[in-house]
mmCIF file of C-alpha atoms (C1' of nucleotides) in Angstrom:
data_model
loop_
_atom_site.group_PDB
_atom_site.id
_atom_site.type_symbol
_atom_site.label_atom_id
_atom_site.label_comp_id
_atom_site.label_asym_id
_atom_site.label_seq_id
_atom_site.Cartn_x
_atom_site.Cartn_y
_atom_site.Cartn_z
ATOM 1 C CA MET A 27 -7.993 21.713 19.555
ATOM 2 C CA TYR A 28 -8.752 21.151 23.190
ATOM 3 C CA GLU A 29 -6.819 18.373 24.833
ATOM 4 C CA ARG A 30 -8.619 16.449 27.540
ATOM 5 C CA LYS A 31 -6.934 16.223 30.905
ATOM 6 C CA THR A 32 -8.890 13.241 32.120
ATOM 7 C CA PRO A 33 -9.239 10.010 30.165
ATOM 8 C CA ASP A 34 -12.479 9.070 28.463
ATOM 9 C CA HIS A 35 -14.502 6.459 30.277
ATOM 10 C CA LEU A 36 -15.958 4.335 27.520
ATOM 11 C CA GLU A 37 -16.475 1.164 29.497
ATOM 12 C CA CYS A 38 -20.204 1.095 28.904
ATOM 13 C CA GLY A 39 -22.060 1.635 25.660
ATOM 14 C CA ILE A 40 -23.989 4.577 27.004
ATOM 15 C CA LYS A 41 -20.835 6.612 27.342
ATOM 16 C CA VAL A 42 -19.698 5.757 23.860
ATOM 17 C CA THR A 43 -22.978 7.055 22.509
ATOM 18 C CA ALA A 44 -22.857 10.115 24.710
ATOM 19 C CA LYS A 45 -19.427 10.929 23.380
ATOM 20 C CA VAL A 46 -20.781 10.935 19.841
ATOM 21 C CA ILE A 47 -24.104 12.770 20.180
ATOM 22 C CA GLY A 48 -23.774 14.352 23.582
ATOM 23 C CA SER A 49 -23.353 18.021 22.941
ATOM 24 C CA LYS A 50 -25.529 21.044 22.802
ATOM 25 C CA TRP A 51 -26.097 21.187 19.065
ATOM 26 C CA LYS A 52 -25.182 17.861 17.496
ATOM 27 C CA PRO A 53 -28.655 16.348 17.794
ATOM 28 C CA CYS A 54 -30.140 19.455 16.145
ATOM 29 C CA ILE A 55 -27.627 19.287 13.330
ATOM 30 C CA ILE A 56 -28.214 15.604 12.682
ATOM 31 C CA ASP A 57 -31.917 16.205 12.731
ATOM 32 C CA ALA A 58 -31.650 19.058 10.253
ATOM 33 C CA ILE A 59 -29.537 16.945 7.911
ATOM 34 C CA THR A 60 -32.156 14.187 7.926
ATOM 35 C CA ARG A 61 -34.715 16.828 7.016
ATOM 36 C CA GLY A 62 -32.710 17.649 3.908
ATOM 37 C CA VAL A 63 -30.574 20.571 5.031
ATOM 38 C CA HIS A 64 -27.089 19.724 3.853
ATOM 39 C CA ARG A 65 -25.020 22.861 3.474
ATOM 40 C CA PRO A 66 -23.202 24.497 6.378
ATOM 41 C CA GLY A 67 -24.681 27.924 5.776
ATOM 42 C CA ALA A 68 -28.189 26.533 5.523
ATOM 43 C CA LEU A 69 -27.666 24.461 8.654
ATOM 44 C CA GLN A 70 -26.602 27.529 10.526
ATOM 45 C CA ARG A 71 -29.691 29.418 9.454
ATOM 46 C CA GLU A 72 -31.864 26.398 10.187
ATOM 47 C CA VAL A 73 -30.611 25.765 13.681
ATOM 48 C CA GLY A 74 -30.486 29.445 14.497
ATOM 49 C CA LEU A 75 -29.715 30.569 18.043
ATOM 50 C CA THR A 76 -26.071 29.824 17.526
ATOM 51 C CA SER A 77 -23.263 30.997 15.355
ATOM 52 C CA ARG A 78 -21.615 29.853 12.145
ATOM 53 C CA ARG A 79 -18.501 28.873 14.055
ATOM 54 C CA VAL A 80 -20.347 26.578 16.384
ATOM 55 C CA ILE A 81 -21.927 24.666 13.515
ATOM 56 C CA GLN A 82 -18.546 24.303 11.833
ATOM 57 C CA LEU A 83 -16.958 22.828 14.932
ATOM 58 C CA GLN A 84 -19.764 20.382 15.533
ATOM 59 C CA LEU A 85 -19.829 19.264 11.912
ATOM 60 C CA LYS A 86 -16.122 18.628 12.070
ATOM 61 C CA GLU A 87 -16.511 16.423 15.117
ATOM 62 C CA LEU A 88 -19.430 14.560 13.588
ATOM 63 C CA GLU A 89 -17.279 13.952 10.551
ATOM 64 C CA MET A 90 -14.369 12.681 12.658
ATOM 65 C CA HIS A 91 -16.773 10.362 14.429
ATOM 66 C CA GLY A 92 -18.011 8.959 11.153
ATOM 67 C CA ILE A 93 -21.557 10.213 11.549
ATOM 68 C CA VAL A 94 -21.552 12.598 8.614
ATOM 69 C CA GLU A 95 -19.644 12.687 5.368
ATOM 70 C CA LYS A 96 -18.343 15.855 3.801
ATOM 71 C CA GLN A 97 -18.713 16.329 0.104
ATOM 72 C CA VAL A 98 -16.817 19.172 -1.538
ATOM 73 C CA PHE A 99 -17.957 20.321 -4.966
ATOM 74 C CA PRO A 100 -15.128 21.782 -7.064
ATOM 75 C CA VAL A 101 -17.098 24.822 -8.062
ATOM 76 C CA LEU A 102 -17.014 28.461 -7.197
ATOM 77 C CA PRO A 103 -18.474 29.869 -5.131
ATOM 78 C CA GLN A 104 -17.612 27.030 -2.808
ATOM 79 C CA LYS A 105 -20.200 24.380 -2.283
ATOM 80 C CA VAL A 106 -20.069 21.790 0.459
ATOM 81 C CA GLU A 107 -22.629 19.274 1.579
ATOM 82 C CA TYR A 108 -22.818 17.052 4.612
ATOM 83 C CA HIS A 109 -24.729 13.792 4.489
ATOM 84 C CA LEU A 110 -25.325 11.074 7.051
ATOM 85 C CA THR A 111 -23.191 7.979 6.699
ATOM 86 C CA PRO A 112 -24.764 4.552 7.308
ATOM 87 C CA LEU A 113 -23.396 4.841 10.832
ATOM 88 C CA GLY A 114 -25.110 8.197 11.140
ATOM 89 C CA GLN A 115 -28.361 6.673 9.942
ATOM 90 C CA SER A 116 -28.061 3.984 12.588
ATOM 91 C CA ILE A 117 -27.833 6.469 15.414
ATOM 92 C CA LEU A 118 -31.202 7.915 14.472
ATOM 93 C CA ASP A 119 -32.770 5.120 16.497
ATOM 94 C CA VAL A 120 -31.217 6.583 19.592
ATOM 95 C CA LEU A 121 -32.252 10.115 18.754
ATOM 96 C CA ASN A 122 -35.780 8.921 18.101
ATOM 97 C CA ALA A 123 -35.938 7.179 21.450
ATOM 98 C CA MET A 124 -34.722 10.352 23.157
ATOM 99 C CA ASN A 125 -37.192 12.473 21.268
ATOM 100 C CA THR A 126 -40.108 10.201 22.046
ATOM 101 C CA TRP A 127 -39.411 10.157 25.749
ATOM 102 C CA GLY A 128 -38.810 13.887 25.864
ATOM 103 C CA GLU A 129 -41.996 14.732 24.018
ATOM 104 C CA ALA A 130 -44.000 12.438 26.257
ATOM 105 C CA ASN A 131 -42.650 14.148 29.363
ATOM 106 C CA ARG A 132 -42.051 17.679 28.201
ATOM 107 C CA GLU A 133 -44.691 19.316 30.416
ATOM 108 C CA ARG A 134 -42.982 17.982 33.523
ATOM 109 C CA TYR A 135 -39.811 19.863 32.757
ATOM 110 C CA SER A 136 -40.994 22.950 30.969
ATOM 111 C CA GLY A 137 -41.980 25.218 33.835
ATOM 112 C CA GLU A 138 -40.306 25.559 37.163
ATOM 113 C CA LEU A 139 -39.256 22.244 38.594
ATOM 114 C CA GLU A 140 -41.502 20.873 41.265
ATOM 115 C CA PRO A 141 -39.936 18.489 43.758
ATOM 116 C CA ALA A 142 -41.212 15.584 41.623
ATOM 117 C CA SER A 143 -43.293 12.461 41.050
ATOM 118 C CA MET B 17 -27.125 25.954 43.796
ATOM 119 C CA TYR B 18 -25.849 27.091 40.441
ATOM 120 C CA GLU B 19 -28.083 29.489 38.582
ATOM 121 C CA ARG B 20 -28.043 29.293 34.808
ATOM 122 C CA LYS B 21 -27.347 32.466 32.894
ATOM 123 C CA THR B 22 -28.828 31.309 29.630
ATOM 124 C CA PRO B 23 -32.326 29.837 29.300
ATOM 125 C CA ASP B 24 -32.900 26.152 28.694
ATOM 126 C CA HIS B 25 -33.813 25.250 25.148
ATOM 127 C CA LEU B 26 -36.390 22.525 25.513
ATOM 128 C CA GLU B 27 -38.155 22.984 22.205
ATOM 129 C CA CYS B 28 -37.432 19.461 21.034
ATOM 130 C CA GLY B 29 -37.832 16.242 22.944
ATOM 131 C CA ILE B 30 -34.193 15.338 22.605
ATOM 132 C CA LYS B 31 -33.175 18.288 24.725
ATOM 133 C CA VAL B 32 -35.698 17.478 27.390
ATOM 134 C CA THR B 33 -34.247 13.997 27.655
ATOM 135 C CA ALA B 34 -30.712 15.306 27.602
ATOM 136 C CA LYS B 35 -31.521 17.614 30.477
ATOM 137 C CA VAL B 36 -32.643 14.649 32.555
ATOM 138 C CA ILE B 37 -30.006 12.014 31.812
ATOM 139 C CA GLY B 38 -27.287 14.065 30.185
ATOM 140 C CA SER B 39 -24.516 14.235 32.703
ATOM 141 C CA LYS B 40 -21.365 12.353 33.391
ATOM 142 C CA TRP B 41 -22.663 9.974 36.037
ATOM 143 C CA LYS B 42 -26.452 9.867 35.929
ATOM 144 C CA PRO B 43 -26.651 6.983 33.463
ATOM 145 C CA CYS B 44 -24.260 4.958 35.625
ATOM 146 C CA ILE B 45 -26.286 5.698 38.726
ATOM 147 C CA ILE B 46 -29.583 4.756 37.110
ATOM 148 C CA ASP B 47 -28.019 1.596 35.799
ATOM 149 C CA ALA B 48 -26.672 0.648 39.209
ATOM 150 C CA ILE B 49 -30.069 1.226 40.802
ATOM 151 C CA THR B 50 -31.714 -1.094 38.292
ATOM 152 C CA ARG B 51 -29.114 -3.694 39.209
ATOM 153 C CA GLY B 52 -30.270 -3.521 42.814
ATOM 154 C CA VAL B 53 -27.859 -1.026 44.341
ATOM 155 C CA HIS B 54 -30.051 1.361 46.282
ATOM 156 C CA ARG B 55 -28.076 3.050 49.031
ATOM 157 C CA PRO B 56 -25.913 6.125 48.436
ATOM 158 C CA GLY B 57 -22.813 4.645 49.980
ATOM 159 C CA ALA B 58 -23.152 1.457 47.981
ATOM 160 C CA LEU B 59 -23.775 3.428 44.814
ATOM 161 C CA GLN B 60 -20.619 5.379 45.400
ATOM 162 C CA ARG B 61 -18.592 2.227 45.819
ATOM 163 C CA GLU B 62 -20.314 0.643 42.836
ATOM 164 C CA VAL B 63 -19.733 3.484 40.429
ATOM 165 C CA GLY B 64 -16.232 4.098 41.711
ATOM 166 C CA LEU B 65 -13.986 6.607 39.961
ATOM 167 C CA THR B 66 -15.855 9.457 41.531
ATOM 168 C CA SER B 67 -16.529 10.816 44.968
ATOM 169 C CA ARG B 68 -19.326 10.565 47.489
ATOM 170 C CA ARG B 69 -20.221 14.186 46.915
ATOM 171 C CA VAL B 70 -20.710 13.741 43.200
ATOM 172 C CA ILE B 71 -23.135 10.869 43.724
ATOM 173 C CA GLN B 72 -25.092 12.904 46.247
ATOM 174 C CA LEU B 73 -25.500 15.809 43.844
ATOM 175 C CA GLN B 74 -26.586 13.619 40.979
ATOM 176 C CA LEU B 75 -29.051 11.693 43.116
ATOM 177 C CA LYS B 76 -30.565 14.947 44.254
ATOM 178 C CA GLU B 77 -31.083 16.097 40.690
ATOM 179 C CA LEU B 78 -32.521 12.755 39.650
ATOM 180 C CA GLU B 79 -34.930 13.041 42.541
ATOM 181 C CA MET B 80 -35.936 16.587 41.565
ATOM 182 C CA HIS B 81 -36.520 15.353 38.039
ATOM 183 C CA GLY B 82 -38.778 12.577 39.266
ATOM 184 C CA ILE B 83 -36.538 9.759 38.098
ATOM 185 C CA VAL B 84 -35.724 8.335 41.495
ATOM 186 C CA GLU B 85 -37.535 8.345 44.787
ATOM 187 C CA LYS B 86 -35.820 8.756 48.107
ATOM 188 C CA GLN B 87 -36.858 6.569 50.983
ATOM 189 C CA VAL B 88 -35.601 7.446 54.443
ATOM 190 C CA PHE B 89 -35.715 4.756 57.106
ATOM 191 C CA PRO B 90 -36.092 6.185 60.629
ATOM 192 C CA VAL B 91 -33.336 4.065 62.065
ATOM 193 C CA LEU B 92 -29.835 4.671 63.229
ATOM 194 C CA PRO B 93 -27.346 4.487 61.758
ATOM 195 C CA GLN B 94 -29.082 6.338 58.967
ATOM 196 C CA LYS B 95 -30.479 4.296 56.167
ATOM 197 C CA VAL B 96 -31.617 5.740 52.871
ATOM 198 C CA GLU B 97 -32.633 4.025 49.689
ATOM 199 C CA TYR B 98 -33.206 5.344 46.207
ATOM 200 C CA HIS B 99 -35.552 3.540 43.839
ATOM 201 C CA LEU B 100 -36.660 4.260 40.299
ATOM 202 C CA THR B 101 -40.081 5.829 39.911
ATOM 203 C CA PRO B 102 -42.342 4.683 37.059
ATOM 204 C CA LEU B 103 -40.996 7.659 35.145
ATOM 205 C CA GLY B 104 -37.497 6.431 35.875
ATOM 206 C CA GLN B 105 -38.410 2.981 34.618
ATOM 207 C CA SER B 106 -39.698 4.519 31.410
ATOM 208 C CA ILE B 107 -36.428 6.207 30.636
ATOM 209 C CA LEU B 108 -34.639 2.868 30.634
ATOM 210 C CA ASP B 109 -35.785 2.455 27.035
ATOM 211 C CA VAL B 110 -33.618 5.414 26.116
ATOM 212 C CA LEU B 111 -30.656 4.171 28.084
ATOM 213 C CA ASN B 112 -30.981 0.764 26.482
ATOM 214 C CA ALA B 113 -31.025 2.279 23.012
ATOM 215 C CA MET B 114 -27.898 4.266 23.846
ATOM 216 C CA ASN B 115 -26.192 1.237 25.293
ATOM 217 C CA THR B 116 -27.015 -0.957 22.327
ATOM 218 C CA TRP B 117 -25.676 1.528 19.812
ATOM 219 C CA GLY B 118 -22.578 2.202 21.861
ATOM 220 C CA GLU B 119 -21.745 -1.453 22.331
ATOM 221 C CA ALA B 120 -22.220 -2.116 18.636
ATOM 222 C CA ASN B 121 -19.802 0.666 17.736
ATOM 223 C CA ARG B 122 -17.412 0.698 20.645
ATOM 224 C CA GLU B 123 -14.348 -0.406 18.690
ATOM 225 C CA ARG B 124 -14.632 2.598 16.415
ATOM 226 C CA TYR B 125 -14.223 5.004 19.297
ATOM 227 C CA SER B 126 -11.989 3.155 21.695
ATOM 228 C CA GLY B 127 -8.552 3.871 20.283
ATOM 229 C CA GLU B 128 -7.349 7.025 18.702
ATOM 230 C CA LEU B 129 -9.876 8.567 16.379
ATOM 231 C CA GLU B 130 -9.286 7.924 12.742
ATOM 232 C CA PRO B 131 -10.710 10.462 10.305
ATOM 233 C CA ALA B 132 -13.677 8.106 9.829
ATOM 234 C CA SER B 133 -15.805 5.795 7.720
ATOM 235 C "C1'" DT C 27 -12.995 49.102 -5.731
ATOM 236 C "C1'" DC C 28 -16.258 47.791 -2.443
ATOM 237 C "C1'" DG C 29 -19.690 44.836 -0.676
ATOM 238 C "C1'" DT C 30 -21.959 40.304 -0.980
ATOM 239 C "C1'" DG C 31 -22.031 35.374 -0.858
ATOM 240 C "C1'" DT C 32 -19.558 30.888 -0.082
ATOM 241 C "C1'" DA C 33 -16.542 27.798 3.658
ATOM 242 C "C1'" DG C 34 -13.175 27.639 7.279
ATOM 243 C "C1'" DG C 35 -10.272 28.567 11.539
ATOM 244 C "C1'" DG C 36 -7.278 30.872 15.686
ATOM 245 C "C1'" DA C 37 -7.599 32.731 20.004
ATOM 246 C "C1'" DA C 38 -9.746 34.489 23.907
ATOM 247 C "C1'" DG C 39 -13.428 34.661 26.990
ATOM 248 C "C1'" DA C 40 -17.869 33.186 29.161
ATOM 249 C "C1'" DT C 41 -20.588 29.616 30.861
ATOM 250 C "C1'" DT C 42 -21.554 25.183 32.536
ATOM 251 C "C1'" DT C 43 -20.263 21.023 34.736
ATOM 252 C "C1'" DA C 44 -17.421 18.139 37.608
ATOM 253 C "C1'" DT C 45 -14.405 17.519 41.519
ATOM 254 C "C1'" DT C 46 -12.085 18.240 45.859
ATOM 255 C "C1'" DC C 47 -11.705 19.651 50.547
ATOM 256 C "C1'" DC C 48 -13.630 20.234 54.732
ATOM 257 C "C1'" DC C 49 -17.435 20.664 57.604
ATOM 258 C "C1'" DT C 50 -22.269 18.872 60.156
ATOM 259 C "C1'" DA C 51 -24.749 15.016 62.882
ATOM 260 C "C1'" DT C 52 -25.678 10.311 64.757
ATOM 261 C "C1'" DT C 53 -24.575 5.467 66.713
ATOM 262 C "C1'" DG C 54 -21.866 1.555 67.835
ATOM 263 C "C1'" DA C 55 -17.543 -0.741 68.500
ATOM 264 C "C1'" DA C 56 -12.702 -0.781 70.115
ATOM 265 C "C1'" DT D 14 -12.525 8.772 74.156
ATOM 266 C "C1'" DT D 15 -11.538 7.870 69.583
ATOM 267 C "C1'" DC D 16 -12.495 5.804 65.265
ATOM 268 C "C1'" DA D 17 -15.506 3.631 61.912
ATOM 269 C "C1'" DA D 18 -19.788 3.780 59.523
ATOM 270 C "C1'" DT D 19 -24.120 6.113 58.038
ATOM 271 C "C1'" DA D 20 -26.038 10.514 54.983
ATOM 272 C "C1'" DG D 21 -25.579 15.250 53.673
ATOM 273 C "C1'" DG D 22 -23.859 19.978 52.247
ATOM 274 C "C1'" DG D 23 -20.971 24.760 51.560
ATOM 275 C "C1'" DA D 24 -17.443 26.760 49.145
ATOM 276 C "C1'" DA D 25 -13.725 26.918 46.138
ATOM 277 C "C1'" DT D 26 -11.413 25.211 42.277
ATOM 278 C "C1'" DA D 27 -10.569 22.425 38.043
ATOM 279 C "C1'" DA D 28 -12.060 20.932 33.766
ATOM 280 C "C1'" DA D 29 -14.883 20.842 29.833
ATOM 281 C "C1'" DT D 30 -17.841 23.025 26.693
ATOM 282 C "C1'" DC D 31 -19.801 26.781 24.248
ATOM 283 C "C1'" DT D 32 -19.627 31.383 22.202
ATOM 284 C "C1'" DT D 33 -17.820 35.602 20.274
ATOM 285 C "C1'" DC D 34 -14.655 38.294 17.677
ATOM 286 C "C1'" DC D 35 -11.747 38.663 14.070
ATOM 287 C "C1'" DC D 36 -9.087 36.818 10.547
ATOM 288 C "C1'" DT D 37 -8.181 33.864 5.647
ATOM 289 C "C1'" DA D 38 -9.547 32.941 0.626
ATOM 290 C "C1'" DC D 39 -12.381 32.936 -3.542
ATOM 291 C "C1'" DA D 40 -15.773 34.886 -7.223
ATOM 292 C "C1'" DC D 41 -19.546 37.658 -8.576
ATOM 293 C "C1'" DG D 42 -22.202 42.029 -9.102
ATOM 294 C "C1'" DA D 43 -22.739 46.995 -8.493
#
DNA sequence: TCGTGTAGGGAAGATTTATTCCCTATTGAA
DNA sequence: TTCAATAGGGAATAAATCTTCCCTACACGA
């Protein structure tokens, strides 16, 4: 586990939220779970472009942050499912706002960046 | 200027938005500008905790991304102001959503992290 | 027995991002 | 003349994040 060398700055709400969903794959994972993909292996195949390990690490953090809940079925072969907690459900509002803005402005950022406005 | 070695993944709106506001200080800077702090030096003092250089770099990126507009006054000593563009105004919805969620759940993430829910 | 699937993790390295240090240039005030 | 303020940037380094490689363990089927 990596140990931060600088303290977290959580003085404003934005940074709290960023701490929870601000990483390369977490939004994708949360999105996939809401679409009904619950098992780690399936999530990895769904998200693609990244490895099993990466998904595992992100799921673990999401679980620590109370966004997802891990459910272990006592069967073999192993079966595990991750579901959104109520807290996880509540953060969908934020993801939706981000998605809406991004979709509305995608073309501006897709090609090379022009100087702006 | 740093040149990325891996391509941007902008296939979903969330990542587009994250590219634009997803950095350590950009949300703070945008927030300060909306509160009426427009000059680089003042922004640096307002945000605190970071250096002049950092603010400069972030402002430059925000300008390239069309979020803020730079206004140079032809006077001496130099005077420069940054203001939000209409596009910048529109992204406030996202920042507000993030802030609301974060404020509502701050206590959960302020101390040490408990295993969750 | 060997290869497949499941889920999980340690350790090292690559990549990206943030920060620091030290420069430029200008004007006015001490 | 020297120091403060203004705004800006190059280069190097520190820190954080992401990724890859190689392990564990279990059960089933060929």
